[in-house]
Short mmCIF file of C-alpha atoms in Angstrom, two decimals:
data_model
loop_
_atom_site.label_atom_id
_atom_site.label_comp_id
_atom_site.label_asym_id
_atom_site.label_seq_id
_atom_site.Cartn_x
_atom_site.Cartn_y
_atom_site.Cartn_z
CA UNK A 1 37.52 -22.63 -38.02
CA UNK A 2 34.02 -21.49 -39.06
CA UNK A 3 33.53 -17.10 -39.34
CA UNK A 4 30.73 -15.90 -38.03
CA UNK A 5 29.28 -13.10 -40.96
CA UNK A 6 26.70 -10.50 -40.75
CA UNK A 7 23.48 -11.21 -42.88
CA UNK A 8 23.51 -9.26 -46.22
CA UNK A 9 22.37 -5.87 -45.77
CA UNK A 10 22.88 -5.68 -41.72
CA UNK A 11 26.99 -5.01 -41.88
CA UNK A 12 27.05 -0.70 -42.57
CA UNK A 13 23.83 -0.40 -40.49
CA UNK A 14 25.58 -1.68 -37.08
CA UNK A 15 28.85 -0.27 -37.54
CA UNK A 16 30.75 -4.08 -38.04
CA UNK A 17 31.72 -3.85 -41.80
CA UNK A 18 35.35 -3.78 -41.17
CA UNK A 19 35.38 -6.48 -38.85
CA UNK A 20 32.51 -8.71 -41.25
CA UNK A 21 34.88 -7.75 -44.01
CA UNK A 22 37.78 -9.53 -42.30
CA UNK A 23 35.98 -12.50 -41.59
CA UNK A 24 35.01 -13.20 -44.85
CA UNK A 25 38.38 -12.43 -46.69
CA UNK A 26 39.48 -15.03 -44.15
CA UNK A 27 37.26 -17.39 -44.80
CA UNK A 28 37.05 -17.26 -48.63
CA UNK A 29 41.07 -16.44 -49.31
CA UNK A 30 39.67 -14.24 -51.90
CA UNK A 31 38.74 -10.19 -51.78
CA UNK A 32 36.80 -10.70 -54.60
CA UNK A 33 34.61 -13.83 -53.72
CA UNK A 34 34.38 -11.66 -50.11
CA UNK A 35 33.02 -8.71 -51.92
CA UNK A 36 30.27 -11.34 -53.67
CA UNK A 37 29.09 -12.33 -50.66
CA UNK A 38 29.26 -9.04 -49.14
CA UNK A 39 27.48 -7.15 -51.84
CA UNK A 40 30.04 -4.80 -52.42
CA UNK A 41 32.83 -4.02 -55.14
CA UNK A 42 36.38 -5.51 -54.42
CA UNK A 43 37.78 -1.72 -54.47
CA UNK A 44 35.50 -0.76 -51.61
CA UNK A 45 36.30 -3.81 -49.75
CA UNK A 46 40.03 -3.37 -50.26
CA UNK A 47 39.57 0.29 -49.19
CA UNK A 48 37.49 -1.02 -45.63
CA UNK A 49 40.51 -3.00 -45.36
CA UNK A 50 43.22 -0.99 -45.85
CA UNK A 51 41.50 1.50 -43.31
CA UNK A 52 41.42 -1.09 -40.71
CA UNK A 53 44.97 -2.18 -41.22
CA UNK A 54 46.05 1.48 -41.20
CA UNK A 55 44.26 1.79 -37.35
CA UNK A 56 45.84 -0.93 -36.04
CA UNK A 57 48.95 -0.12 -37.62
CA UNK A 58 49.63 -3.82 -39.04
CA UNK A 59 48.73 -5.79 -42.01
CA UNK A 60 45.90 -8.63 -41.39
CA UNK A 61 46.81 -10.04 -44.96
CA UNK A 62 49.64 -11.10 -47.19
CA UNK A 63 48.08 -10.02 -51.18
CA UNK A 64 49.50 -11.27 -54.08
CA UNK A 65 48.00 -11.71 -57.54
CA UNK A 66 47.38 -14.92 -57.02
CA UNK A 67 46.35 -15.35 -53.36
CA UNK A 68 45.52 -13.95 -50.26
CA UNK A 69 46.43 -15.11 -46.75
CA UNK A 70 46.15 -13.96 -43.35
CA UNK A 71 49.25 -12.90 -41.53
CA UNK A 72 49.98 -13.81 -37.98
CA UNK A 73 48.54 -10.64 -37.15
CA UNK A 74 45.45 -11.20 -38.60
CA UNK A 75 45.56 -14.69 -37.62
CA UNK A 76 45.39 -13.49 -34.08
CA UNK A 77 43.33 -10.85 -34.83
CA UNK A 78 40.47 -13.12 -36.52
CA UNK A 79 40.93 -15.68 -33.51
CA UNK A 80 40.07 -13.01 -30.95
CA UNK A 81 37.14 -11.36 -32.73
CA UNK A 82 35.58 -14.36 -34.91
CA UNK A 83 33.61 -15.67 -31.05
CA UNK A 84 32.69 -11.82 -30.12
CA UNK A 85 31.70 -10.76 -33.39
CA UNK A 86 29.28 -13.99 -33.34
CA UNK A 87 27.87 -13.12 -30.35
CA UNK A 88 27.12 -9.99 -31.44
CA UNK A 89 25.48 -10.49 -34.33
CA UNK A 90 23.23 -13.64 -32.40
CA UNK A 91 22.50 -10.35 -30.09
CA UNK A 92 21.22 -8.53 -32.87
CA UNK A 93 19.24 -11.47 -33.95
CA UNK A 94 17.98 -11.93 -30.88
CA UNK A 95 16.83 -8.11 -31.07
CA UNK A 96 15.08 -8.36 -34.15
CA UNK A 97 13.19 -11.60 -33.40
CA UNK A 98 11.06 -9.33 -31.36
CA UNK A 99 10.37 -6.95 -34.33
CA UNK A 100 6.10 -7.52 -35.33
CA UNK A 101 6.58 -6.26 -39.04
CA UNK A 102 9.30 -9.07 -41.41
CA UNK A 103 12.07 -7.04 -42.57
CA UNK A 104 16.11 -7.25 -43.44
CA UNK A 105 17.62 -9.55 -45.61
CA UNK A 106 16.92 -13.56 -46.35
CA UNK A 107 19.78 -15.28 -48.42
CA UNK A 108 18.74 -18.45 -49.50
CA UNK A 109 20.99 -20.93 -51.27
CA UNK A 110 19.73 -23.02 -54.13
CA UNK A 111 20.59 -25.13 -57.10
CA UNK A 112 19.03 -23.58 -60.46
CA UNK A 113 16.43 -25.86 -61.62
CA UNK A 114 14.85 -25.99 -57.61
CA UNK A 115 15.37 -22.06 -57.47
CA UNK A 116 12.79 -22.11 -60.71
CA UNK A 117 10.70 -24.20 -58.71
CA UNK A 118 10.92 -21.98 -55.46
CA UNK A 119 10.88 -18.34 -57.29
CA UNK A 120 6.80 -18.74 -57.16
CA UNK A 121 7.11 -18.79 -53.21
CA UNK A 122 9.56 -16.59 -53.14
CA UNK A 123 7.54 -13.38 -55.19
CA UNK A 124 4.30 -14.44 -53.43
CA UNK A 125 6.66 -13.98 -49.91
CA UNK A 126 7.92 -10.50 -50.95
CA UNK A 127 4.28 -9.23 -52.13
CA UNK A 128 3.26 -9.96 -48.88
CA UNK A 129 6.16 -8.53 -47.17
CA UNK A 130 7.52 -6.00 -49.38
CA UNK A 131 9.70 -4.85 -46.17
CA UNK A 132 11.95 -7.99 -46.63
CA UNK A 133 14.59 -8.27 -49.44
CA UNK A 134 15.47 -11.95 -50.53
CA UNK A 135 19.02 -12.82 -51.78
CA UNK A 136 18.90 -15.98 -53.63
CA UNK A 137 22.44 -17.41 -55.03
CA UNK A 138 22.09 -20.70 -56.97
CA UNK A 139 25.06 -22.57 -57.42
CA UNK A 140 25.90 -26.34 -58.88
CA UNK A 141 28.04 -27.35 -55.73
CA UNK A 142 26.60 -28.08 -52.21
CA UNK A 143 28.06 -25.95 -49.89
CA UNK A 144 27.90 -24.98 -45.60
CA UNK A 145 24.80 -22.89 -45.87
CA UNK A 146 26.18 -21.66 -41.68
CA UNK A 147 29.69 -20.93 -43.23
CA UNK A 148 28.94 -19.26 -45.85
CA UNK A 149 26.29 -16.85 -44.35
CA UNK A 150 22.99 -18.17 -45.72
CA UNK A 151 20.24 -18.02 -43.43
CA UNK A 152 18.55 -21.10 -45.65
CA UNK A 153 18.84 -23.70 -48.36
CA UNK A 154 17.14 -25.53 -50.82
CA UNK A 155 18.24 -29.27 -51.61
CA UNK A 156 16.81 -32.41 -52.67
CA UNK A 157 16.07 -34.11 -49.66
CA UNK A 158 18.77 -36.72 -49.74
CA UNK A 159 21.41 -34.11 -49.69
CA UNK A 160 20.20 -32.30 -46.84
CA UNK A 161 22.52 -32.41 -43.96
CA UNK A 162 21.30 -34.94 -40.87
CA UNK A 163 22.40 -31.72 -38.82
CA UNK A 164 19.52 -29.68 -40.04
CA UNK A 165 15.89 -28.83 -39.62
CA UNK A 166 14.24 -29.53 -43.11
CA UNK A 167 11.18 -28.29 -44.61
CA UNK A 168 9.51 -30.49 -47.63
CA UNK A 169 8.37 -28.07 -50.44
CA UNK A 170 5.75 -29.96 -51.71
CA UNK A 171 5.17 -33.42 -53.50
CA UNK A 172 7.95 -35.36 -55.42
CA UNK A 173 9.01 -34.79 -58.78
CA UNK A 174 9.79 -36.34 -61.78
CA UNK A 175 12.04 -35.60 -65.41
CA UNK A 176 10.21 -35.17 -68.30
CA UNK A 177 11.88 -36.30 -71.75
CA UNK A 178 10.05 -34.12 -74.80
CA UNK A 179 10.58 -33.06 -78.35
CA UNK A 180 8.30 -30.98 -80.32
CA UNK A 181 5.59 -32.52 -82.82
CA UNK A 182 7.82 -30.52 -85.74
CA UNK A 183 10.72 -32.68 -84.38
CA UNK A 184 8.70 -36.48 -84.87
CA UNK A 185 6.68 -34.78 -87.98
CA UNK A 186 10.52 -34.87 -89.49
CA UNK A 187 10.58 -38.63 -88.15
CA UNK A 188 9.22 -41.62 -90.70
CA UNK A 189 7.17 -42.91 -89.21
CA UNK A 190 5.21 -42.84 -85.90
CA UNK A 191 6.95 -46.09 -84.91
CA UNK A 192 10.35 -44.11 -84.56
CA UNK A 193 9.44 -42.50 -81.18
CA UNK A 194 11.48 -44.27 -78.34
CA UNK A 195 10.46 -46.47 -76.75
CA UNK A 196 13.22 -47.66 -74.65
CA UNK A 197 16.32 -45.17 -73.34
CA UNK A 198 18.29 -46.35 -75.66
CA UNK A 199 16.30 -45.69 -78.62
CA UNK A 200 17.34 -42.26 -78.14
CA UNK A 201 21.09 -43.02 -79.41
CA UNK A 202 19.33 -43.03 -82.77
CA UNK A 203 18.06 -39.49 -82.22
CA UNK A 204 19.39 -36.25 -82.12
CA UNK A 205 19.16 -35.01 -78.24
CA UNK A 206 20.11 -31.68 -76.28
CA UNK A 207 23.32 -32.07 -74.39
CA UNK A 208 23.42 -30.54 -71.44
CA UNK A 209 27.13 -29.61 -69.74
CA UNK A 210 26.65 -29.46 -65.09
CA UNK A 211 28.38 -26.52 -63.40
CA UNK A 212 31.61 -28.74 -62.77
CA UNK A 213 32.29 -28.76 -66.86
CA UNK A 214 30.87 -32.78 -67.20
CA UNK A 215 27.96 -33.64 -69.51
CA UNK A 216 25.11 -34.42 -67.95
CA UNK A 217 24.39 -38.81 -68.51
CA UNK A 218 20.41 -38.65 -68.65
CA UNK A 219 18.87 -41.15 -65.52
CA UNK A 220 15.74 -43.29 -66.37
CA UNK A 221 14.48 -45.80 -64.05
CA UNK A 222 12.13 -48.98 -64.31
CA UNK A 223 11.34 -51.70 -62.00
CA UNK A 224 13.84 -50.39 -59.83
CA UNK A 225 16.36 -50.71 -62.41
CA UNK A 226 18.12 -48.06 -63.00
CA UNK A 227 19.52 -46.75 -66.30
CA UNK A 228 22.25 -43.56 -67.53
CA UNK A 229 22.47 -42.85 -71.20
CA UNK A 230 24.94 -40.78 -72.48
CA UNK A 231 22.81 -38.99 -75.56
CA UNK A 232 24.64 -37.57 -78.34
CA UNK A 233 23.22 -34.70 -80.40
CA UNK A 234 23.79 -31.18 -82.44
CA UNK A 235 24.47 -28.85 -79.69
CA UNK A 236 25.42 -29.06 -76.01
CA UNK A 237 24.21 -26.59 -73.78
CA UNK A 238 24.70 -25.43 -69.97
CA UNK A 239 21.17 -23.81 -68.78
CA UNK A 240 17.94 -25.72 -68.82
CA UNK A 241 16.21 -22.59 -70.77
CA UNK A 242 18.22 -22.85 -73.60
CA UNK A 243 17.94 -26.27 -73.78
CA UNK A 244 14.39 -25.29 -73.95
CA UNK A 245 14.51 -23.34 -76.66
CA UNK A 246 16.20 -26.04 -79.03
CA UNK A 247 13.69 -28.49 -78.71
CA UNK A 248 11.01 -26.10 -79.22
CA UNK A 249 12.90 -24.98 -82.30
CA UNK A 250 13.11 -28.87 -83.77
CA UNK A 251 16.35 -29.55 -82.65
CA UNK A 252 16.20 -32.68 -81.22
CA UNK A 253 14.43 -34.28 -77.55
CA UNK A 254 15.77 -32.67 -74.33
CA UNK A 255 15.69 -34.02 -70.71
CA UNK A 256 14.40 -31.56 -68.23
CA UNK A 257 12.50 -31.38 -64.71
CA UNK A 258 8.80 -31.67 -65.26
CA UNK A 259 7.82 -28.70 -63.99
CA UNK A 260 10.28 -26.49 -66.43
CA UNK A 261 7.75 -28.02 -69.55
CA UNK A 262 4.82 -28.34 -67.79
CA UNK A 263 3.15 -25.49 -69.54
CA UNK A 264 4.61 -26.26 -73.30
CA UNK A 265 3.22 -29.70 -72.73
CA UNK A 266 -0.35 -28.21 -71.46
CA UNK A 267 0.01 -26.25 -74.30
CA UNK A 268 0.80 -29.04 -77.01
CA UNK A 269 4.13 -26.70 -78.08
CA UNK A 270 6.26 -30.40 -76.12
CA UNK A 271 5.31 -33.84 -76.57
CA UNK A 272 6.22 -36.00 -73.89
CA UNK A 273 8.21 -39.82 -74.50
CA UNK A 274 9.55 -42.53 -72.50
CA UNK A 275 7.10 -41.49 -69.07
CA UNK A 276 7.00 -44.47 -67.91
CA UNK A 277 11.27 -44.33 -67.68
CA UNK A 278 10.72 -41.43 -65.20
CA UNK A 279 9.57 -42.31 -62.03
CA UNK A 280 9.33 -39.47 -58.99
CA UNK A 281 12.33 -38.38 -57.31
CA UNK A 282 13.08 -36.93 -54.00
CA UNK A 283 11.29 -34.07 -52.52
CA UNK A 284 12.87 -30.70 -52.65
CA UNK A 285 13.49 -28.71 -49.25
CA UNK A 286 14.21 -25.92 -47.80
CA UNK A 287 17.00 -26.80 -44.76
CA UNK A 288 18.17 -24.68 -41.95
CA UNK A 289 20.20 -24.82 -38.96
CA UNK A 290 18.27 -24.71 -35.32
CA UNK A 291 17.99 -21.15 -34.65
CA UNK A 292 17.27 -19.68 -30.93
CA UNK A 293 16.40 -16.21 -32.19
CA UNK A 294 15.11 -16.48 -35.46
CA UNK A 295 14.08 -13.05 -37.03
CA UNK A 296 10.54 -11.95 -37.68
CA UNK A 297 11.22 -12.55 -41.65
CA UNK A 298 12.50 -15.87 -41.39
CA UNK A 299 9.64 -17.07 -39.08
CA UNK A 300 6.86 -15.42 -41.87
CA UNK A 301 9.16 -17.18 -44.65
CA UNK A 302 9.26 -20.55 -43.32
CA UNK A 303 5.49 -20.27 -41.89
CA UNK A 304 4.38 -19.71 -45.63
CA UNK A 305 6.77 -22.52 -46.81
CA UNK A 306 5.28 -25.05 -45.21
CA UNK A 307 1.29 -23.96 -46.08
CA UNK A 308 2.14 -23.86 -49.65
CA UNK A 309 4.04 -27.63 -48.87
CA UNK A 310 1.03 -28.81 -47.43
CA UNK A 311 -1.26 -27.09 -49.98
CA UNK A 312 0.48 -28.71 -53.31
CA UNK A 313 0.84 -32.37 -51.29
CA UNK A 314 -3.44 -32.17 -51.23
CA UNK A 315 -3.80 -31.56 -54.75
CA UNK A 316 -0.93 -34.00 -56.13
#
């Protein structure tokens, strides 16, 4: 079953926070992920909760300190008022569509390294409309941007669902493997710089550790060939920035997306290896389901998407 959910920032202003609130407990099985997505703290959700269940004069969950499930009362309960409270809130939309001036609340899911690559857009979006507040959540896993309340999402475009309306942000990239000159200046001779992908398993590299607790195997490609290389090095690291910061500290090379370096390279502080390994990948874009009444904010946000799109795709 799929729970409709207010937009962030829309719940206390029509009245439907206890009802929202529900929905979302539901759907998560957790009052505390619910509060995350709800912006609120888990005692004030608990307390909307308990004030609904004391109205109705039933409990809609079963709580214990390890789960949370609905009971056949709120089973029935959510069954009867997940359609209306849907409609509502696609009445609401359908209301502010009409507004002239962008306002409310955008949340927009992301991964982190394409959430760097958006937050320009994003800040140039909000200085134009400083009536709209944007939400952005990155996360390492893919997830139902419709079920989860997001109004939009950013993904390469291979994972995009088929479902939904996508929105190219701009040319491909690429990865970018660097070390600093200290780093090679500690090297014999010139002739040690790699070459090949696996000349780097006689260098010190930055591991890297994804969101699900695996380390990252780094991807090269030539002549179609494709190529993983599971580096080995001093340190392993979760968060591209840090990563960073070792390899302009001499630590070793690092893999990263191009456009993370693309200033320490201008800049000479990074020294880029193995380019011809990295070929261009997919596009990033911004996805989102077909919308009949789409709000004044998401209209300006998507109309500025696509003229910055078309704007970098000229000058690549």
């Amino acid at each position: 079953m799929t729970f409709g959910i207010a937009k962030s920032g829309t719940m206390s202003k029509h009245g439907l926070i206890e009802f929202d609130a529900v929905l979302a407990i539901a759907r998560r099985g957790s009052f505390r992920a619910a509060a995350l997505e709800l912006g609120l703290s888990t005692t004030a959700l608990s307390n909307v909760i308990g004030k609904l269940e004391r109205q109705l004069g039933v409990r809609l969950f079963n709580r214990t300190t390890r789960s949370v499930s609905l009971t056949d009362a709120g089973r029935q309960f959510v069954d009867k008022i997940g359609p209306a409270l849907q409609d509502i809130h696609e009445a609401m939309e359908n209301a502010q569509s009409q507004q002239d001036t962008p306002s409310g609340t955008l949340r927009i899911n992301s991964f982190a390294a394409a959430a760097r690559e958006i937050l320009p857009l994003l800040l140039q979006f909000l200085r134009l409309h400083p009536q709209v507040h944007v939400d952005l959540v990155t996360e390492g896993r893919l997830v139902d941007i419709v079920a989860d309340g997001f109004d939009l999402g950013i993904r390469t475009a291979d994972l995009v669902p088929s479902d939904m309306i996508a929105v190219p942000l701009g040319p491909r990239r690429r990865y970018a493997v660097v070390a600093s000159p200290g780093y090679f200046r500690t090297r014999d001779r010139p002739s040690d710089r790699p070459k090949s992908p696996s000349d780097l398993l006689s260098h010190p590299c930055i591991r890297v550790r994804l969101p699900n607790g695996a380390l990252y195997r780094w991807q090269f490609e030539k002549g179609g060939q494709p190529i993983q290389i599971d580096v080995d090095g001093p340190i392993t690291l979760d968060e591209a920035s840090l990563a960073r910061m070792a390899v302009l500290e001499d630590m070793g090379i690092g893999f990263f997306m191009e456009s993370d370096v693309q200033g320490d390279l201008a800049a000479g502080r990074l020294v880029r290896i193995l380019e011809d390994w990295t070929p261009p990948l997919e596009q990033l874009c911004l996805y989102y389901p077909s919308r009949r009444h789409p709000s004044a904010a998401f209209k300006a946000f998507i109309d500025l998407a696509r003229k910055c799109s078309a704007a970098k795709t000229a000058t690549a």
